[in-house]
Amino acid sequence: MDSSPGFWAAFGEVLAREYSDVNYGANHHLTVDAYALQHPGKQSPQSINSIAVHLVSLYLIFERDMTMSAATRSMQKLVEHKAVFSWLDPSADLGQVTVRGVLNAKDAEAHVQMVKKWAESTWSAWEEYRDQVKEWAELCG
């Protein structure tokens, strides 16, 4: 992942909340997906795999109404097929909501809601690749 020190610090604070209080961590899976996709890094095998897996995760959650735990199991199956992944050029706009919006949430309920908005915003930013992501999702079984 490629991010500024400020965004990385904000992400660390969000993770600390989610790990220290179960009420904040309800959407932790979405936190990781959104951050990874908003900071995809440069083209490399690791970045290619990360983008593919996190996009498929958001696709399964938002378009197939899969639970986060089921999406996690699917992601574990998906990595067996990493040889078929290809680089997807990130858009200039990777979503209107960022980790800083989550960090500004006043309480656990607002945090969880903001994480969902963040992940939805991030998924929308990658929408042009929906067909490719759907194809990769089929590999999960």
PDB file of C-alpha atoms in Angstrom:
ATOM      1  CA  MET A   1       0.000   0.000   0.000  1.00  0.00           C
ATOM      2  CA  ASP A   2       1.136   3.457  -0.827  1.00  0.00           C
ATOM      3  CA  SER A   3      -0.071   6.274   1.399  1.00  0.00           C
ATOM      4  CA  SER A   4       1.052   9.480   3.012  1.00  0.00           C
ATOM      5  CA  PRO A   5       2.238   9.396   6.617  1.00  0.00           C
ATOM      6  CA  GLY A   6      -0.930  11.271   7.646  1.00  0.00           C
ATOM      7  CA  PHE A   7      -3.305   8.748   6.095  1.00  0.00           C
ATOM      8  CA  TRP A   8      -1.249   5.848   7.466  1.00  0.00           C
ATOM      9  CA  ALA A   9      -1.429   7.362  10.967  1.00  0.00           C
ATOM     10  CA  ALA A  10      -5.190   7.882  10.662  1.00  0.00           C
ATOM     11  CA  PHE A  11      -5.588   4.259   9.540  1.00  0.00           C
ATOM     12  CA  GLY A  12      -3.574   3.134  12.579  1.00  0.00           C
ATOM     13  CA  GLU A  13      -5.885   5.106  14.873  1.00  0.00           C
ATOM     14  CA  VAL A  14      -8.981   3.598  13.256  1.00  0.00           C
ATOM     15  CA  LEU A  15      -7.528   0.104  13.629  1.00  0.00           C
ATOM     16  CA  ALA A  16      -6.687   0.776  17.272  1.00  0.00           C
ATOM     17  CA  ARG A  17     -10.326   1.685  17.927  1.00  0.00           C
ATOM     18  CA  GLU A  18     -11.587  -1.388  16.137  1.00  0.00           C
ATOM     19  CA  TYR A  19      -9.214  -3.760  17.930  1.00  0.00           C
ATOM     20  CA  SER A  20      -9.759  -2.262  21.370  1.00  0.00           C
ATOM     21  CA  ASP A  21     -13.573  -2.049  21.354  1.00  0.00           C
ATOM     22  CA  VAL A  22     -15.776  -4.675  19.723  1.00  0.00           C
ATOM     23  CA  ASN A  23     -18.476  -2.030  19.145  1.00  0.00           C
ATOM     24  CA  TYR A  24     -16.163  -0.197  16.756  1.00  0.00           C
ATOM     25  CA  GLY A  25     -15.009  -3.341  14.978  1.00  0.00           C
ATOM     26  CA  ALA A  26     -18.306  -4.534  13.502  1.00  0.00           C
ATOM     27  CA  ASN A  27     -17.224  -3.489   9.988  1.00  0.00           C
ATOM     28  CA  HIS A  28     -13.491  -4.085  10.367  1.00  0.00           C
ATOM     29  CA  HIS A  29     -13.441  -6.189   7.207  1.00  0.00           C
ATOM     30  CA  LEU A  30     -14.723  -3.168   5.250  1.00  0.00           C
ATOM     31  CA  THR A  31     -12.114  -0.928   6.876  1.00  0.00           C
ATOM     32  CA  VAL A  32      -9.301  -3.071   5.522  1.00  0.00           C
ATOM     33  CA  ASP A  33     -10.882  -3.396   2.063  1.00  0.00           C
ATOM     34  CA  ALA A  34     -11.501   0.341   1.705  1.00  0.00           C
ATOM     35  CA  TYR A  35      -8.071   1.391   2.896  1.00  0.00           C
ATOM     36  CA  ALA A  36      -6.278  -1.124   0.672  1.00  0.00           C
ATOM     37  CA  LEU A  37      -8.244  -0.018  -2.386  1.00  0.00           C
ATOM     38  CA  GLN A  38      -7.730   3.678  -1.743  1.00  0.00           C
ATOM     39  CA  HIS A  39      -3.983   3.082  -1.378  1.00  0.00           C
ATOM     40  CA  PRO A  40      -3.303   0.435  -4.041  1.00  0.00           C
ATOM     41  CA  GLY A  41       0.388   1.082  -4.508  1.00  0.00           C
ATOM     42  CA  LYS A  42       2.308   0.712  -7.715  1.00  0.00           C
ATOM     43  CA  GLN A  43       1.949  -2.158 -10.164  1.00  0.00           C
ATOM     44  CA  SER A  44       3.547  -5.257  -8.635  1.00  0.00           C
ATOM     45  CA  PRO A  45       2.424  -8.834  -8.012  1.00  0.00           C
ATOM     46  CA  GLN A  46       1.547  -7.943  -4.415  1.00  0.00           C
ATOM     47  CA  SER A  47      -0.523  -4.890  -5.439  1.00  0.00           C
ATOM     48  CA  ILE A  48      -2.266  -6.804  -8.220  1.00  0.00           C
ATOM     49  CA  ASN A  49      -3.299  -9.533  -5.752  1.00  0.00           C
ATOM     50  CA  SER A  50      -4.364  -7.043  -3.115  1.00  0.00           C
ATOM     51  CA  ILE A  51      -6.551  -5.032  -5.464  1.00  0.00           C
ATOM     52  CA  ALA A  52      -8.212  -8.155  -6.864  1.00  0.00           C
ATOM     53  CA  VAL A  53      -8.952  -9.720  -3.491  1.00  0.00           C
ATOM     54  CA  HIS A  54     -10.276  -6.534  -1.871  1.00  0.00           C
ATOM     55  CA  LEU A  55     -12.432  -5.658  -4.886  1.00  0.00           C
ATOM     56  CA  VAL A  56     -13.934  -9.125  -4.933  1.00  0.00           C
ATOM     57  CA  SER A  57     -14.617  -8.805  -1.224  1.00  0.00           C
ATOM     58  CA  LEU A  58     -16.568  -5.563  -1.704  1.00  0.00           C
ATOM     59  CA  TYR A  59     -18.382  -7.021  -4.720  1.00  0.00           C
ATOM     60  CA  LEU A  60     -19.496 -10.053  -2.698  1.00  0.00           C
ATOM     61  CA  ILE A  61     -20.637  -7.918   0.229  1.00  0.00           C
ATOM     62  CA  PHE A  62     -22.391  -5.119  -1.648  1.00  0.00           C
ATOM     63  CA  GLU A  63     -23.646  -6.862  -4.775  1.00  0.00           C
ATOM     64  CA  ARG A  64     -24.245 -10.395  -3.597  1.00  0.00           C
ATOM     65  CA  ASP A  65     -25.269  -9.509  -0.028  1.00  0.00           C
ATOM     66  CA  MET A  66     -22.706 -11.900   1.397  1.00  0.00           C
ATOM     67  CA  THR A  67     -21.772 -11.611   5.056  1.00  0.00           C
ATOM     68  CA  MET A  68     -18.290 -10.404   5.876  1.00  0.00           C
ATOM     69  CA  SER A  69     -17.299 -13.799   7.270  1.00  0.00           C
ATOM     70  CA  ALA A  70     -18.515 -15.532   4.093  1.00  0.00           C
ATOM     71  CA  ALA A  71     -16.628 -12.974   1.997  1.00  0.00           C
ATOM     72  CA  THR A  72     -13.485 -13.742   4.001  1.00  0.00           C
ATOM     73  CA  ARG A  73     -13.848 -17.458   3.264  1.00  0.00           C
ATOM     74  CA  SER A  74     -14.310 -16.646  -0.426  1.00  0.00           C
ATOM     75  CA  MET A  75     -11.222 -14.431  -0.426  1.00  0.00           C
ATOM     76  CA  GLN A  76      -9.218 -17.342   0.977  1.00  0.00           C
ATOM     77  CA  LYS A  77     -10.367 -19.492  -1.951  1.00  0.00           C
ATOM     78  CA  LEU A  78      -9.735 -16.697  -4.412  1.00  0.00           C
ATOM     79  CA  VAL A  79      -6.022 -16.388  -3.665  1.00  0.00           C
ATOM     80  CA  GLU A  80      -5.559 -19.883  -5.073  1.00  0.00           C
ATOM     81  CA  HIS A  81      -6.254 -18.302  -8.484  1.00  0.00           C
ATOM     82  CA  LYS A  82      -3.946 -15.301  -8.210  1.00  0.00           C
ATOM     83  CA  ALA A  83      -2.196 -16.202 -11.468  1.00  0.00           C
ATOM     84  CA  VAL A  84      -5.237 -14.935 -13.401  1.00  0.00           C
ATOM     85  CA  PHE A  85      -5.300 -11.487 -11.788  1.00  0.00           C
ATOM     86  CA  SER A  86      -4.167  -8.508 -13.802  1.00  0.00           C
ATOM     87  CA  TRP A  87      -3.361  -4.905 -12.979  1.00  0.00           C
ATOM     88  CA  LEU A  88      -6.305  -2.538 -12.858  1.00  0.00           C
ATOM     89  CA  ASP A  89      -5.343   1.111 -13.227  1.00  0.00           C
ATOM     90  CA  PRO A  90      -6.777   3.017 -10.275  1.00  0.00           C
ATOM     91  CA  SER A  91      -9.015   5.964 -11.038  1.00  0.00           C
ATOM     92  CA  ALA A  92      -7.817   9.446 -10.132  1.00  0.00           C
ATOM     93  CA  ASP A  93     -10.725   9.562  -7.649  1.00  0.00           C
ATOM     94  CA  LEU A  94     -10.752   6.561  -5.335  1.00  0.00           C
ATOM     95  CA  GLY A  95     -13.794   7.645  -3.356  1.00  0.00           C
ATOM     96  CA  GLN A  96     -15.166  10.704  -1.639  1.00  0.00           C
ATOM     97  CA  VAL A  97     -15.056   9.198   1.857  1.00  0.00           C
ATOM     98  CA  THR A  98     -11.640   8.491   3.374  1.00  0.00           C
ATOM     99  CA  VAL A  99     -10.160   7.104   6.561  1.00  0.00           C
ATOM    100  CA  ARG A 100     -10.186  10.615   7.996  1.00  0.00           C
ATOM    101  CA  GLY A 101     -13.990  10.674   7.811  1.00  0.00           C
ATOM    102  CA  VAL A 102     -14.072   7.478   9.839  1.00  0.00           C
ATOM    103  CA  LEU A 103     -11.605   8.887  12.337  1.00  0.00           C
ATOM    104  CA  ASN A 104     -13.935  11.839  12.917  1.00  0.00           C
ATOM    105  CA  ALA A 105     -16.858   9.611  13.930  1.00  0.00           C
ATOM    106  CA  LYS A 106     -18.064  10.606  17.413  1.00  0.00           C
ATOM    107  CA  ASP A 107     -19.011   7.167  18.724  1.00  0.00           C
ATOM    108  CA  ALA A 108     -19.068   3.476  17.828  1.00  0.00           C
ATOM    109  CA  GLU A 109     -22.385   3.625  15.970  1.00  0.00           C
ATOM    110  CA  ALA A 110     -21.246   6.553  13.835  1.00  0.00           C
ATOM    111  CA  HIS A 111     -17.912   4.816  13.250  1.00  0.00           C
ATOM    112  CA  VAL A 112     -19.563   1.630  11.959  1.00  0.00           C
ATOM    113  CA  GLN A 113     -21.896   3.629   9.691  1.00  0.00           C
ATOM    114  CA  MET A 114     -19.019   5.725   8.349  1.00  0.00           C
ATOM    115  CA  VAL A 115     -16.932   2.633   7.594  1.00  0.00           C
ATOM    116  CA  LYS A 116     -19.812   1.278   5.511  1.00  0.00           C
ATOM    117  CA  LYS A 117     -20.126   4.593   3.632  1.00  0.00           C
ATOM    118  CA  TRP A 118     -16.367   4.601   3.093  1.00  0.00           C
ATOM    119  CA  ALA A 119     -16.401   1.080   1.645  1.00  0.00           C
ATOM    120  CA  GLU A 120     -19.414   1.874  -0.579  1.00  0.00           C
ATOM    121  CA  SER A 121     -17.698   5.017  -1.829  1.00  0.00           C
ATOM    122  CA  THR A 122     -14.535   3.053  -2.564  1.00  0.00           C
ATOM    123  CA  TRP A 123     -16.440   0.298  -4.389  1.00  0.00           C
ATOM    124  CA  SER A 124     -18.166   2.946  -6.524  1.00  0.00           C
ATOM    125  CA  ALA A 125     -14.794   4.447  -7.423  1.00  0.00           C
ATOM    126  CA  TRP A 126     -13.695   1.111  -8.920  1.00  0.00           C
ATOM    127  CA  GLU A 127     -17.058   0.504 -10.666  1.00  0.00           C
ATOM    128  CA  GLU A 128     -15.537   0.558 -14.161  1.00  0.00           C
ATOM    129  CA  TYR A 129     -13.957  -2.819 -13.349  1.00  0.00           C
ATOM    130  CA  ARG A 130     -17.161  -4.440 -12.117  1.00  0.00           C
ATOM    131  CA  ASP A 131     -17.292  -7.026 -14.930  1.00  0.00           C
ATOM    132  CA  GLN A 132     -13.696  -8.098 -14.295  1.00  0.00           C
ATOM    133  CA  VAL A 133     -14.317  -8.293 -10.553  1.00  0.00           C
ATOM    134  CA  LYS A 134     -17.458 -10.359 -11.138  1.00  0.00           C
ATOM    135  CA  GLU A 135     -15.414 -12.762 -13.294  1.00  0.00           C
ATOM    136  CA  TRP A 136     -12.828 -13.119 -10.543  1.00  0.00           C
ATOM    137  CA  ALA A 137     -15.570 -13.641  -7.967  1.00  0.00           C
ATOM    138  CA  GLU A 138     -16.813 -16.647  -9.944  1.00  0.00           C
ATOM    139  CA  LEU A 139     -13.497 -18.342  -9.133  1.00  0.00           C
ATOM    140  CA  CYS A 140     -14.514 -18.468  -5.467  1.00  0.00           C
ATOM    141  CA  GLY A 141     -17.033 -21.185  -6.204  1.00  0.00           C
TER     142      GLY A 141
END
